[in-house]
mmCIF file of C-alpha atoms in Angstrom:
data_model
loop_
_atom_site.group_PDB
_atom_site.id
_atom_site.type_symbol
_atom_site.label_atom_id
_atom_site.label_comp_id
_atom_site.label_asym_id
_atom_site.label_seq_id
_atom_site.Cartn_x
_atom_site.Cartn_y
_atom_site.Cartn_z
ATOM 1 C CA MET A 1 36.154 -38.736 52.215
ATOM 2 C CA GLN A 2 34.872 -36.881 49.153
ATOM 3 C CA ALA A 3 31.112 -36.271 49.037
ATOM 4 C CA LEU A 4 28.724 -34.800 46.502
ATOM 5 C CA LEU A 5 25.913 -33.101 48.435
ATOM 6 C CA ILE A 6 22.840 -32.315 46.302
ATOM 7 C CA ILE A 7 20.414 -29.796 47.812
ATOM 8 C CA GLU A 8 17.504 -27.651 46.640
ATOM 9 C CA GLY A 9 17.453 -23.918 47.353
ATOM 10 C CA THR A 10 17.657 -22.581 50.934
ATOM 11 C CA TYR A 11 21.273 -22.902 52.184
ATOM 12 C CA PRO A 12 23.170 -20.623 52.409
ATOM 13 C CA TRP A 13 20.814 -17.701 51.704
ATOM 14 C CA TYR A 14 17.634 -18.386 53.631
ATOM 15 C CA GLY A 15 16.855 -19.658 57.097
ATOM 16 C CA GLY A 16 14.786 -22.716 57.902
ATOM 17 C CA GLY A 17 15.156 -26.282 59.075
ATOM 18 C CA VAL A 18 16.854 -27.712 55.981
ATOM 19 C CA SER A 19 19.269 -24.775 55.709
ATOM 20 C CA GLU A 20 20.262 -25.173 59.344
ATOM 21 C CA TRP A 21 20.655 -28.933 58.962
ATOM 22 C CA VAL A 22 22.906 -28.515 55.889
ATOM 23 C CA TYR A 23 25.061 -25.928 57.647
ATOM 24 C CA GLN A 24 25.446 -28.036 60.784
ATOM 25 C CA TYR A 25 26.177 -31.135 58.699
ATOM 26 C CA LEU A 26 29.005 -29.369 56.866
ATOM 27 C CA LEU A 27 30.265 -27.852 60.112
ATOM 28 C CA HIS A 28 30.319 -31.109 62.090
ATOM 29 C CA LEU A 29 32.134 -33.177 59.449
ATOM 30 C CA PRO A 30 35.252 -31.033 58.892
ATOM 31 C CA GLU A 31 37.340 -34.037 57.847
ATOM 32 C CA MET A 32 35.129 -34.542 54.775
ATOM 33 C CA GLU A 33 35.413 -32.567 51.534
ATOM 34 C CA PHE A 34 32.230 -31.511 49.773
ATOM 35 C CA THR A 35 31.089 -30.465 46.366
ATOM 36 C CA VAL A 36 27.674 -28.859 46.845
ATOM 37 C CA LEU A 37 25.338 -29.095 43.862
ATOM 38 C CA GLN A 38 22.382 -26.783 44.394
ATOM 39 C CA ILE A 39 19.225 -26.899 42.310
ATOM 40 C CA ALA A 40 17.834 -23.371 42.249
ATOM 41 C CA THR A 41 15.756 -21.105 40.051
ATOM 42 C CA ASP A 42 17.283 -18.019 38.440
ATOM 43 C CA GLU A 43 16.534 -15.662 41.339
ATOM 44 C CA PHE A 44 18.679 -17.847 43.609
ATOM 45 C CA GLN A 45 21.462 -18.295 41.084
ATOM 46 C CA GLY A 46 22.279 -14.602 40.969
ATOM 47 C CA LEU A 47 22.945 -14.390 44.702
ATOM 48 C CA ASP A 48 26.464 -14.136 46.103
ATOM 49 C CA PRO A 49 27.319 -16.999 48.520
ATOM 50 C CA ASP A 50 29.791 -14.748 50.330
ATOM 51 C CA LYS A 51 26.910 -12.432 51.306
ATOM 52 C CA ALA A 52 24.586 -15.162 52.518
ATOM 53 C CA LEU A 53 22.877 -15.765 55.861
ATOM 54 C CA TYR A 54 25.054 -18.832 56.454
ATOM 55 C CA PRO A 55 28.793 -18.948 55.738
ATOM 56 C CA LEU A 56 30.227 -21.457 53.306
ATOM 57 C CA THR A 57 32.283 -23.853 55.410
ATOM 58 C CA PRO A 58 35.996 -24.387 54.602
ATOM 59 C CA ASN A 59 35.398 -28.006 53.560
ATOM 60 C CA ILE A 60 33.314 -26.952 50.527
ATOM 61 C CA ASN A 61 35.605 -27.399 47.520
ATOM 62 C CA ASP A 62 33.042 -26.359 44.941
ATOM 63 C CA PHE A 63 29.566 -24.811 44.970
ATOM 64 C CA ILE A 64 27.647 -25.408 41.728
ATOM 65 C CA ARG A 65 24.167 -24.130 40.902
ATOM 66 C CA ILE A 66 21.851 -25.504 38.233
ATOM 67 C CA SER A 67 18.225 -24.763 37.337
ATOM 68 C CA PRO A 68 15.385 -27.236 37.987
ATOM 69 C CA PRO A 69 13.776 -28.933 34.979
ATOM 70 C CA ALA A 70 10.676 -27.665 33.223
ATOM 71 C CA PHE A 71 7.764 -30.078 33.533
ATOM 72 C CA SER A 72 5.530 -30.826 30.559
ATOM 73 C CA SER A 73 3.204 -33.717 29.774
ATOM 74 C CA ASP A 74 6.243 -35.885 29.021
ATOM 75 C CA LEU A 75 8.028 -36.065 32.372
ATOM 76 C CA GLN A 76 10.560 -38.703 31.371
ATOM 77 C CA LYS A 77 11.661 -36.730 28.313
ATOM 78 C CA ASP A 78 12.031 -33.528 30.361
ATOM 79 C CA LEU A 79 14.086 -35.224 33.064
ATOM 80 C CA LYS A 80 16.303 -37.030 30.546
ATOM 81 C CA ALA A 81 17.116 -33.743 28.782
ATOM 82 C CA TRP A 82 17.753 -32.022 32.110
ATOM 83 C CA TYR A 83 20.105 -34.762 33.263
ATOM 84 C CA GLU A 84 22.071 -34.599 30.012
ATOM 85 C CA ASP A 85 22.402 -30.810 30.350
ATOM 86 C CA MET A 86 23.567 -31.203 33.943
ATOM 87 C CA GLU A 87 26.243 -33.732 32.977
ATOM 88 C CA GLN A 88 27.654 -31.316 30.404
ATOM 89 C CA ALA A 89 27.705 -28.444 32.906
ATOM 90 C CA PHE A 90 29.341 -30.491 35.648
ATOM 91 C CA PRO A 91 33.113 -29.963 35.841
ATOM 92 C CA ALA A 92 35.136 -33.076 35.032
ATOM 93 C CA GLY A 93 37.583 -34.703 37.410
ATOM 94 C CA HIS A 94 35.520 -34.767 40.592
ATOM 95 C CA ASN A 95 36.221 -37.756 42.814
ATOM 96 C CA PHE A 96 33.403 -38.903 45.078
ATOM 97 C CA ASP A 97 33.146 -41.658 47.633
ATOM 98 C CA ILE A 98 29.482 -40.984 48.332
ATOM 99 C CA ILE A 99 26.503 -39.004 47.013
ATOM 100 C CA HIS A 100 24.160 -37.477 49.596
ATOM 101 C CA VAL A 101 20.768 -35.976 48.686
ATOM 102 C CA THR A 102 18.389 -34.107 50.987
ATOM 103 C CA ASN A 103 15.064 -34.978 49.343
ATOM 104 C CA THR A 104 13.403 -37.226 46.775
ATOM 105 C CA GLY A 105 12.540 -34.434 44.351
ATOM 106 C CA PHE A 106 14.914 -33.131 41.705
ATOM 107 C CA ALA A 107 17.873 -33.726 44.023
ATOM 108 C CA GLY A 108 16.786 -37.332 44.455
ATOM 109 C CA PHE A 109 16.461 -37.827 40.703
ATOM 110 C CA LEU A 110 19.969 -36.523 40.058
ATOM 111 C CA GLY A 111 21.446 -38.492 42.921
ATOM 112 C CA ALA A 112 19.788 -41.723 41.802
ATOM 113 C CA HIS A 113 21.076 -41.425 38.231
ATOM 114 C CA LEU A 114 24.575 -40.291 39.176
ATOM 115 C CA SER A 115 24.790 -43.133 41.666
ATOM 116 C CA GLN A 116 23.566 -45.701 39.162
ATOM 117 C CA ASP A 117 25.680 -44.463 36.241
ATOM 118 C CA ASN A 118 28.896 -44.152 38.261
ATOM 119 C CA GLN A 119 28.466 -46.894 40.878
ATOM 120 C CA ILE A 120 28.741 -44.494 43.835
ATOM 121 C CA PRO A 121 26.827 -45.210 47.069
ATOM 122 C CA LEU A 122 23.737 -43.018 47.503
ATOM 123 C CA LEU A 123 22.569 -41.727 50.888
ATOM 124 C CA LEU A 124 19.159 -40.075 51.140
ATOM 125 C CA THR A 125 18.196 -37.883 54.088
ATOM 126 C CA GLU A 126 14.526 -37.058 53.597
ATOM 127 C CA HIS A 127 13.457 -33.924 55.447
ATOM 128 C CA ALA A 128 9.991 -33.561 53.952
ATOM 129 C CA ILE A 129 7.765 -35.523 51.598
ATOM 130 C CA TYR A 130 7.447 -33.264 48.559
ATOM 131 C CA TRP A 131 4.412 -34.887 46.975
ATOM 132 C CA LYS A 132 2.527 -34.591 50.250
ATOM 133 C CA GLU A 133 3.391 -30.895 50.558
ATOM 134 C CA VAL A 134 2.086 -30.270 47.028
ATOM 135 C CA GLU A 135 -1.052 -32.264 47.808
ATOM 136 C CA MET A 136 -1.655 -30.119 50.897
ATOM 137 C CA GLY A 137 -1.306 -26.807 49.077
ATOM 138 C CA ALA A 138 2.357 -25.805 48.796
ATOM 139 C CA SER A 139 2.737 -23.044 46.210
ATOM 140 C CA ALA A 140 6.502 -23.434 45.699
ATOM 141 C CA LEU A 141 9.343 -25.804 46.486
ATOM 142 C CA GLU A 142 12.521 -24.804 48.278
ATOM 143 C CA CYS A 143 14.447 -24.625 45.005
ATOM 144 C CA GLY A 144 12.012 -21.937 43.822
ATOM 145 C CA TYR A 145 10.006 -24.215 41.517
ATOM 146 C CA GLN A 146 6.438 -22.902 41.327
ATOM 147 C CA ILE A 147 3.616 -25.408 41.767
ATOM 148 C CA PRO A 148 0.885 -25.118 39.087
ATOM 149 C CA SER A 149 -2.290 -23.418 40.277
ATOM 150 C CA THR A 150 -4.956 -25.597 38.615
ATOM 151 C CA GLU A 151 -6.195 -28.714 40.394
ATOM 152 C CA ILE A 152 -5.542 -31.001 37.428
ATOM 153 C CA ALA A 153 -1.978 -29.738 37.067
ATOM 154 C CA LYS A 154 -1.420 -30.122 40.820
ATOM 155 C CA LYS A 155 -2.569 -33.751 40.675
ATOM 156 C CA HIS A 156 -0.111 -34.401 37.852
ATOM 157 C CA THR A 157 2.641 -32.729 39.891
ATOM 158 C CA VAL A 158 1.836 -34.916 42.911
ATOM 159 C CA GLU A 159 2.133 -38.029 40.730
ATOM 160 C CA HIS A 160 5.403 -36.741 39.235
ATOM 161 C CA PHE A 161 6.929 -36.339 42.688
ATOM 162 C CA LYS A 162 5.645 -39.738 43.816
ATOM 163 C CA GLU A 163 7.427 -41.217 40.807
ATOM 164 C CA LEU A 164 10.632 -39.369 41.714
ATOM 165 C CA ALA A 165 10.325 -40.640 45.294
ATOM 166 C CA ARG A 166 9.994 -44.259 44.116
ATOM 167 C CA LEU A 167 13.073 -43.834 41.921
ATOM 168 C CA THR A 168 15.133 -42.309 44.739
ATOM 169 C CA TYR A 169 14.102 -44.978 47.253
ATOM 170 C CA GLN A 170 14.894 -47.721 44.741
ATOM 171 C CA HIS A 171 18.459 -46.528 44.136
ATOM 172 C CA SER A 172 19.363 -45.359 47.657
ATOM 173 C CA ASP A 173 21.852 -47.548 49.494
ATOM 174 C CA GLN A 174 20.630 -46.042 52.752
ATOM 175 C CA ILE A 175 17.510 -44.000 53.540
ATOM 176 C CA VAL A 176 17.394 -41.720 56.570
ATOM 177 C CA THR A 177 14.320 -39.841 57.729
ATOM 178 C CA VAL A 178 14.369 -36.955 60.181
ATOM 179 C CA SER A 179 10.732 -37.665 61.024
ATOM 180 C CA LYS A 180 9.209 -40.833 62.459
ATOM 181 C CA VAL A 181 5.772 -39.840 61.222
ATOM 182 C CA ASN A 182 6.929 -39.984 57.583
ATOM 183 C CA ILE A 183 8.110 -43.607 57.648
ATOM 184 C CA PRO A 184 4.725 -45.215 56.746
ATOM 185 C CA GLU A 185 4.374 -42.907 53.719
ATOM 186 C CA GLN A 186 7.930 -43.730 52.648
ATOM 187 C CA ASN A 187 7.284 -47.466 53.001
ATOM 188 C CA LYS A 188 4.199 -47.240 50.766
ATOM 189 C CA LEU A 189 6.378 -46.023 47.882
ATOM 190 C CA GLY A 190 9.014 -48.695 48.292
ATOM 191 C CA ALA A 191 11.411 -47.292 50.891
ATOM 192 C CA GLU A 192 13.184 -50.061 52.788
ATOM 193 C CA ARG A 193 15.610 -50.066 55.721
ATOM 194 C CA VAL A 194 14.613 -46.537 56.756
ATOM 195 C CA GLU A 195 16.765 -45.276 59.615
ATOM 196 C CA TYR A 196 15.538 -42.500 61.906
ATOM 197 C CA ILE A 197 18.115 -39.827 62.702
ATOM 198 C CA PRO A 198 16.352 -36.722 64.048
ATOM 199 C CA ASN A 199 17.009 -33.021 63.832
ATOM 200 C CA GLY A 200 19.066 -31.375 66.536
ATOM 201 C CA ILE A 201 20.438 -28.244 68.141
ATOM 202 C CA PRO A 202 23.930 -27.009 69.032
ATOM 203 C CA GLU A 203 24.839 -27.927 72.603
ATOM 204 C CA THR A 204 25.795 -24.288 73.149
ATOM 205 C CA TRP A 205 22.137 -23.302 72.709
ATOM 206 C CA LEU A 206 21.047 -25.186 75.831
ATOM 207 C CA VAL A 207 20.350 -22.967 78.833
ATOM 208 C CA ASP A 208 19.950 -24.013 82.460
ATOM 209 C CA GLN A 209 18.027 -20.976 83.677
ATOM 210 C CA LYS A 210 15.502 -18.645 82.079
ATOM 211 C CA ARG A 211 14.471 -15.268 83.426
ATOM 212 C CA ARG A 212 10.840 -14.594 82.558
ATOM 213 C CA GLY A 213 8.907 -11.353 82.647
ATOM 214 C CA GLU A 214 5.460 -10.659 84.025
ATOM 215 C CA LEU A 215 3.894 -11.069 80.583
ATOM 216 C CA PRO A 216 4.705 -14.047 78.345
ATOM 217 C CA THR A 217 6.565 -13.422 75.109
ATOM 218 C CA ILE A 218 4.832 -15.472 72.448
ATOM 219 C CA GLY A 219 6.589 -15.978 69.134
ATOM 220 C CA TRP A 220 6.470 -17.528 65.693
ATOM 221 C CA VAL A 221 9.530 -18.538 63.668
ATOM 222 C CA GLY A 222 9.760 -19.807 60.107
ATOM 223 C CA ARG A 223 9.930 -19.265 56.389
ATOM 224 C CA CYS A 224 7.169 -17.096 54.967
ATOM 225 C CA ALA A 225 5.802 -20.105 53.095
ATOM 226 C CA GLU A 226 2.283 -21.443 52.685
ATOM 227 C CA MET A 227 3.223 -24.739 54.351
ATOM 228 C CA LYS A 228 4.310 -22.853 57.478
ATOM 229 C CA ASN A 229 0.954 -21.015 57.599
ATOM 230 C CA PRO A 230 2.241 -17.745 59.120
ATOM 231 C CA LEU A 231 -1.114 -15.965 58.824
ATOM 232 C CA ALA A 232 -2.546 -18.311 61.467
ATOM 233 C CA PHE A 233 -0.327 -16.707 64.104
ATOM 234 C CA PHE A 234 -2.493 -13.596 63.942
ATOM 235 C CA ASP A 235 -5.511 -15.751 64.896
ATOM 236 C CA TYR A 236 -3.726 -16.562 68.148
ATOM 237 C CA VAL A 237 -2.883 -12.894 68.721
ATOM 238 C CA ASN A 238 -6.495 -11.918 68.075
ATOM 239 C CA THR A 239 -7.768 -14.584 70.481
ATOM 240 C CA PHE A 240 -5.451 -13.385 73.247
ATOM 241 C CA ASP A 241 -6.862 -9.883 72.731
ATOM 242 C CA GLN A 242 -10.483 -11.075 72.730
ATOM 243 C CA LEU A 243 -9.963 -12.987 75.975
ATOM 244 C CA GLY A 244 -8.257 -10.021 77.603
ATOM 245 C CA GLN A 245 -5.008 -11.943 78.048
ATOM 246 C CA LYS A 246 -1.982 -9.683 77.739
ATOM 247 C CA ALA A 247 1.249 -10.857 76.127
ATOM 248 C CA ASN A 248 4.162 -9.711 73.985
ATOM 249 C CA PHE A 249 4.206 -11.018 70.408
ATOM 250 C CA THR A 250 7.090 -11.465 67.956
ATOM 251 C CA MET A 251 7.222 -12.959 64.459
ATOM 252 C CA LEU A 252 10.601 -13.966 63.074
ATOM 253 C CA LEU A 253 10.277 -14.640 59.347
ATOM 254 C CA CYS A 254 12.549 -15.243 56.383
ATOM 255 C CA ASP A 255 11.897 -14.979 52.657
ATOM 256 C CA ALA A 256 10.656 -18.121 50.905
ATOM 257 C CA ASN A 257 10.154 -16.901 47.335
ATOM 258 C CA GLU A 258 6.381 -16.660 47.851
ATOM 259 C CA PRO A 259 5.774 -12.929 47.224
ATOM 260 C CA GLU A 260 1.967 -13.049 47.312
ATOM 261 C CA LEU A 261 1.925 -14.652 50.740
ATOM 262 C CA GLN A 262 4.617 -12.293 51.981
ATOM 263 C CA LYS A 263 2.491 -9.344 50.879
ATOM 264 C CA LYS A 264 -0.526 -10.751 52.765
ATOM 265 C CA VAL A 265 1.528 -11.224 55.930
ATOM 266 C CA ILE A 266 2.868 -7.666 55.783
ATOM 267 C CA GLU A 267 -0.636 -6.268 55.257
ATOM 268 C CA LYS A 268 -2.080 -8.401 58.056
ATOM 269 C CA ALA A 269 0.643 -7.271 60.446
ATOM 270 C CA LYS A 270 -0.452 -3.654 59.986
ATOM 271 C CA LYS A 271 -3.704 -4.566 61.762
ATOM 272 C CA PHE A 272 -1.757 -5.955 64.713
ATOM 273 C CA PRO A 273 0.749 -3.283 65.764
ATOM 274 C CA GLN A 274 1.398 -5.196 68.997
ATOM 275 C CA VAL A 275 3.262 -7.833 66.945
ATOM 276 C CA THR A 276 6.962 -7.138 66.405
ATOM 277 C CA MET A 277 7.906 -8.245 62.868
ATOM 278 C CA ILE A 278 11.514 -9.285 62.193
ATOM 279 C CA TRP A 279 12.749 -10.445 58.784
ATOM 280 C CA ASN A 280 15.777 -12.488 57.714
ATOM 281 C CA GLU A 281 17.724 -12.505 60.962
ATOM 282 C CA PRO A 282 19.250 -15.442 62.882
ATOM 283 C CA ALA A 283 16.811 -16.967 65.340
ATOM 284 C CA GLU A 284 18.908 -17.680 68.426
ATOM 285 C CA ALA A 285 18.863 -14.256 70.084
ATOM 286 C CA TYR A 286 15.099 -13.903 69.647
ATOM 287 C CA LEU A 287 14.299 -17.442 70.786
ATOM 288 C CA SER A 288 16.108 -16.605 74.015
ATOM 289 C CA GLU A 289 13.409 -13.996 74.646
ATOM 290 C CA PHE A 290 10.473 -16.327 73.894
ATOM 291 C CA ASP A 291 8.460 -18.075 76.568
ATOM 292 C CA ILE A 292 6.127 -19.778 74.105
ATOM 293 C CA LEU A 293 6.537 -20.724 70.438
ATOM 294 C CA ILE A 294 3.396 -21.114 68.343
ATOM 295 C CA ILE A 295 3.594 -23.782 65.613
ATOM 296 C CA THR A 296 1.045 -23.334 62.814
ATOM 297 C CA SER A 297 2.339 -25.537 59.976
ATOM 298 C CA HIS A 298 -0.134 -27.323 57.690
ATOM 299 C CA ASN A 299 2.330 -30.122 57.064
ATOM 300 C CA GLU A 300 5.583 -30.744 58.836
ATOM 301 C CA SER A 301 8.099 -33.495 59.390
ATOM 302 C CA GLN A 302 10.089 -32.696 62.506
ATOM 303 C CA PRO A 303 10.043 -28.929 63.101
ATOM 304 C CA LEU A 304 13.615 -27.930 63.877
ATOM 305 C CA VAL A 305 12.361 -24.736 65.472
ATOM 306 C CA MET A 306 10.524 -26.691 68.193
ATOM 307 C CA LEU A 307 13.872 -28.190 69.263
ATOM 308 C CA GLU A 308 15.575 -24.799 69.103
ATOM 309 C CA ALA A 309 12.797 -23.252 71.188
ATOM 310 C CA LEU A 310 13.064 -25.927 73.862
ATOM 311 C CA ALA A 311 16.832 -25.439 74.037
ATOM 312 C CA LYS A 312 16.006 -21.868 75.093
ATOM 313 C CA LYS A 313 13.266 -23.077 77.480
ATOM 314 C CA ALA A 314 10.414 -21.796 75.317
ATOM 315 C CA LEU A 315 7.377 -24.092 75.199
ATOM 316 C CA PRO A 316 6.132 -25.112 71.711
ATOM 317 C CA VAL A 317 2.331 -24.908 71.424
ATOM 318 C CA GLY A 318 -0.048 -25.601 68.560
ATOM 319 C CA TYR A 319 -1.902 -28.230 66.589
ATOM 320 C CA GLN A 320 -0.232 -31.638 66.427
ATOM 321 C CA VAL A 321 1.655 -31.917 63.139
ATOM 322 C CA GLY A 322 4.339 -34.347 62.051
ATOM 323 C CA ASP A 323 6.601 -35.213 64.971
ATOM 324 C CA PHE A 324 5.295 -32.280 67.014
ATOM 325 C CA THR A 325 3.420 -34.133 69.739
ATOM 326 C CA ASP A 326 3.132 -33.869 73.515
ATOM 327 C CA ASP A 327 6.654 -35.308 73.703
ATOM 328 C CA PHE A 328 7.930 -31.936 72.510
ATOM 329 C CA GLY A 329 5.403 -29.422 73.765
ATOM 330 C CA LEU A 330 1.750 -28.661 74.285
ATOM 331 C CA SER A 331 0.035 -30.121 71.225
ATOM 332 C CA PHE A 332 -3.670 -30.138 70.412
ATOM 333 C CA SER A 333 -5.828 -32.257 68.120
ATOM 334 C CA LYS A 334 -7.528 -30.585 65.155
ATOM 335 C CA ASP A 335 -10.893 -30.531 66.924
ATOM 336 C CA ARG A 336 -9.599 -28.162 69.607
ATOM 337 C CA SER A 337 -10.144 -24.450 69.004
ATOM 338 C CA ILE A 338 -7.532 -21.725 69.215
ATOM 339 C CA GLU A 339 -9.555 -20.282 72.097
ATOM 340 C CA GLU A 340 -9.090 -23.523 74.044
ATOM 341 C CA GLN A 341 -5.357 -23.402 73.359
ATOM 342 C CA VAL A 342 -5.046 -19.797 74.502
ATOM 343 C CA LYS A 343 -6.963 -20.542 77.705
ATOM 344 C CA ARG A 344 -4.638 -23.475 78.440
ATOM 345 C CA ILE A 345 -1.575 -21.298 77.798
ATOM 346 C CA SER A 346 -2.965 -18.656 80.158
ATOM 347 C CA GLU A 347 -3.663 -21.249 82.881
ATOM 348 C CA LEU A 348 -0.124 -22.582 82.671
ATOM 349 C CA TRP A 349 1.418 -19.119 82.680
ATOM 350 C CA ALA A 350 -0.570 -18.257 85.805
ATOM 351 C CA SER A 351 1.105 -21.204 87.567
ATOM 352 C CA PRO A 352 4.879 -20.693 87.131
ATOM 353 C CA ILE A 353 5.790 -23.944 88.901
ATOM 354 C CA ASP A 354 3.600 -26.013 86.565
ATOM 355 C CA PHE A 355 4.853 -24.106 83.522
ATOM 356 C CA GLU A 356 8.531 -24.650 84.367
ATOM 357 C CA TYR A 357 7.957 -28.307 85.213
ATOM 358 C CA LEU A 358 6.325 -28.918 81.828
ATOM 359 C CA VAL A 359 9.124 -27.138 79.954
ATOM 360 C CA ASP A 360 11.851 -28.981 81.861
ATOM 361 C CA GLU A 361 10.260 -32.358 81.088
ATOM 362 C CA LYS A 362 10.417 -31.606 77.351
ATOM 363 C CA VAL A 363 13.966 -30.244 77.530
ATOM 364 C CA LYS A 364 15.242 -33.540 78.976
ATOM 365 C CA LEU A 365 14.521 -35.299 75.680
ATOM 366 C CA ILE A 366 16.368 -32.615 73.711
ATOM 367 C CA LYS A 367 19.473 -32.963 75.857
ATOM 368 C CA GLU A 368 19.461 -36.754 75.551
ATOM 369 C CA LYS A 369 18.621 -37.287 71.871
ATOM 370 C CA HIS A 370 18.818 -34.073 69.885
ATOM 371 C CA THR A 371 22.273 -32.473 69.872
ATOM 372 C CA TRP A 372 24.082 -32.030 66.571
ATOM 373 C CA ILE A 373 27.279 -33.643 67.853
ATOM 374 C CA GLU A 374 25.485 -36.897 68.602
ATOM 375 C CA ILE A 375 23.466 -36.767 65.380
ATOM 376 C CA PHE A 376 26.393 -36.231 63.024
ATOM 377 C CA ASP A 377 28.469 -38.841 64.825
ATOM 378 C CA GLU A 378 25.723 -41.213 63.657
ATOM 379 C CA TYR A 379 26.040 -39.921 60.093
ATOM 380 C CA ARG A 380 29.822 -40.271 60.177
ATOM 381 C CA ALA A 381 29.560 -43.904 61.247
ATOM 382 C CA LEU A 382 26.797 -44.562 58.716
ATOM 383 C CA MET A 383 28.760 -43.157 55.761
ATOM 384 C CA ASN A 384 31.912 -44.990 56.769
ATOM 385 C CA ARG A 385 29.940 -48.240 56.717
ATOM 386 C CA MET A 386 28.526 -47.382 53.300
ATOM 387 C CA ILE A 387 31.883 -46.757 51.610
ATOM 388 C CA ARG A 388 34.097 -49.221 53.456
ATOM 389 C CA LYS A 389 34.091 -51.662 50.557
ATOM 390 C CA GLU A 390 33.641 -49.106 47.758
ATOM 391 C CA GLU A 391 36.298 -47.612 45.507
ATOM 392 C CA THR A 392 36.422 -43.914 44.741
ATOM 393 C CA ILE A 393 34.907 -43.205 41.322
ATOM 394 C CA THR A 394 35.875 -40.343 39.026
ATOM 395 C CA PHE A 395 33.506 -38.718 36.533
#
């Protein structure tokens, strides 16, 4: 099977949920052949894939990078010109059985038009709702596209991305969401027949036993992006200090093309020398040391890191967001203070039997429903159904 996979930024250079999903997807479908079309701003395009955080898998036949469009007051004109430029830059002679896009933004726009123009089935896996992220304060998208700073321009950008979402939903032969909580928002913009296939973890990450120290190791993992809200982690650290509760603290961050926020995080960390700061390194070894993972995201779909933490018997804690609920950890409503959360963490840690019981209850769900092997078996079956009666198209 020949597939065109259209992504925005991230893989293979930066960590994060979408990067990990793309890598595992490519890894678990070795019988498929992929052309990866990446939408990325200039700073991404100059990077060498062979020196990336993730390796390029052997089933990638071609890796093509193009720039995102420039938005003006005439969105349709801008997108039409961008699409025409992309068609000219795209090498001829590619044969595809299916087009797969990972969001409804620029990738969704391209996928919808390529699918429509060439009669190729389109599969959408929506990891996050772009317009909602912009509405909630995102300063940049994963492809590097900078969100305008004025409120009027932001409102226009939200409407632009809603329009792109409607287009992508309309032309998708199958829509998959990684997050149950996003389905109502998708339905409002015309998404039909939405199938839920969650995020996952490698089976090899699962551990049966965990040796814990006297003090809990409390960590944070994610892209240094506004939507992940890394600065809030220091509020937890400060509250532990104020309550006289001792713990070890680690932040594991990766670049997200948001230099102003990154500068603020680095400056803030100087005031908290007890926090170990680690940049741009794989998460697994550090998650093995965590007892608790703090989740601080403003907006989230299904945080992959909460699944990864549970695989290593670390308990996710934080405000309820997206699919992060009590099913996956210790979640709190927005009216609960950080002080209340820290006190609850301390109570649990003081009772090792209760702590381990709570963690083990959450881990059961991960083992049953959230391993990559099971997840990509579902994708394999889904794509085979989609193309069974389709001919391969060349363009």
